[in-house]
């Protein structure tokens, strides 16, 4: 049996001393702003070369600071098949640098199709260590992802409560018992993730959940509903959540979650433009400040 | 302004005389069964060549019979970037054959990321005419898809009620007023899709919905909740729904929906093995029988 993903993730977090993850959301228009010297020609191929150079530098800079990176598939898919090739190449590069990788693909479908997605995104040699999935199809849509994660020593983060402003209107609707929709989904994730073959030595399942820091009250309740789930926590930084908001996703011992920041780290240079630092220095400073901020708020 | 997607789709349905769509879900292991002579070697590249030959033949066979095809992204993503390249090539080929194309990608994310997905899957020259999207993020996650569809003359089908067995347990949960979760989402889709710039000359919006034939009672209710949405209807054939079940998604005039069948058409040969027909003849017969079956049940 391959090592359980949750065990691997918790171990990596301890080694780096901070439960944080940098999101790789390479937006060409903003990279160009950070590194205009790279932009010496038009065309998709040239853009992709700029994106690649940016991603590689970011991975090298953050590798000593954070245990994991999250690659946002959408920003690679923008370049069609060449972007997808780069996505898998960057996963490989991140792994060479000792980073755990989360593929933020948010796939989800009926069982037979979910099996193809699981094969595509969790099974191959260069598949990431974990992916995000959408749970709207329910148990039979999640089953192929769970089986593949179990068999390959990989992990899942099922979307439960997302970080965007409209999430509440859809996900927080309460049923006749007063239970929010996302709490029901959370109970389903807890049930599906609670099998001996899925739970590692530290008591956490390889089936985790996405729980936004922008909804700390909900996160606190969800911590009870999903005791064995590692929470992947978006919403810090550019989306407005503070480290104190993020702390709601953790257990009292300071474990059980990993906070992601993407734009606030990648594009830190936009804020520091006149501070006399290079974009790379800005990324490093922002990554260190992010890790320190979360470490301080979580304790443990 | 480019022509409204709903107008284009309804026109194509009238021209072919049947509101049906064949789903391109190329599963190598089953293709090989249909056309073993093509399988003369191992390896991903060879497999992909077999998949390509199969898809091209299916497109040629169904082009005179159906107005549209739906490409299931998962089965192309299984082959990583090469599969994605083939996906876009098959969209191009389908368009050359006069078919409308629906990219079954079920993407969905927060606004800034959804914008990248919309750019990737709806904006380019060879993007499909419409895509499926997941509405779990709510209005701000759907907005970039809707804006791109509007500006490019393309369409969306938002997942409302899916066809898989577990869907009911998640999507049919009722709130305190007795309204099912999927009905709330449907009302949101109806609201977001009901703008002058989105609704075509026939009174339908380019923002449609996925409504499963496996839940005909729900489909009938949803027909009232979403009067301006074209329904993309999965579940016929391999998933067990009948033409009569599908009829619930249509208006009394026989318009307003398009029924998809994938496996029951693509792999018809598996059923007809001893009937002395080639796999291609089996696909053609199944496509014609499917169109006839739905035409008969829907009337109009």
Coordinates of C-alpha atoms in Angstrom, one line a residue, chain A residues 39 47-48 69 77 83 100 103 124 132 140-141 143 146 187 201-202 227 238 264 266 269 272-273 280:
Chain A
X39 CA 7.7 39.9 -22.9
X47 CA 3.0 33.8 -23.7
X48 CA 3.3 30.2 -22.5
X69 CA 1.6 24.1 -4.0
X77 CA -6.2 25.3 -19.8
X83 CA -1.1 24.6 -21.3
X100 CA 3.5 18.2 -2.5
X103 CA -4.2 20.0 -8.8
X124 CA -0.7 8.7 -13.7
X132 CA -10.0 19.2 -5.8
X140 CA -21.5 7.6 -6.8
X141 CA -19.9 10.5 -8.5
X143 CA -16.6 6.9 -5.5
X146 CA -12.0 8.0 -3.7
X187 CA -21.7 14.9 6.4
X201 CA -1.9 6.8 11.0
X202 CA -2.6 10.4 12.2
X227 CA -13.4 15.4 12.2
X238 CA -6.7 38.7 -2.1
X264 CA -1.4 37.8 -2.7
X266 CA 2.3 35.6 -6.7
X269 CA 5.2 42.9 -6.5
X272 CA 5.5 46.7 -3.5
X273 CA 6.3 48.3 -6.8
X280 CA 11.0 37.5 -7.0

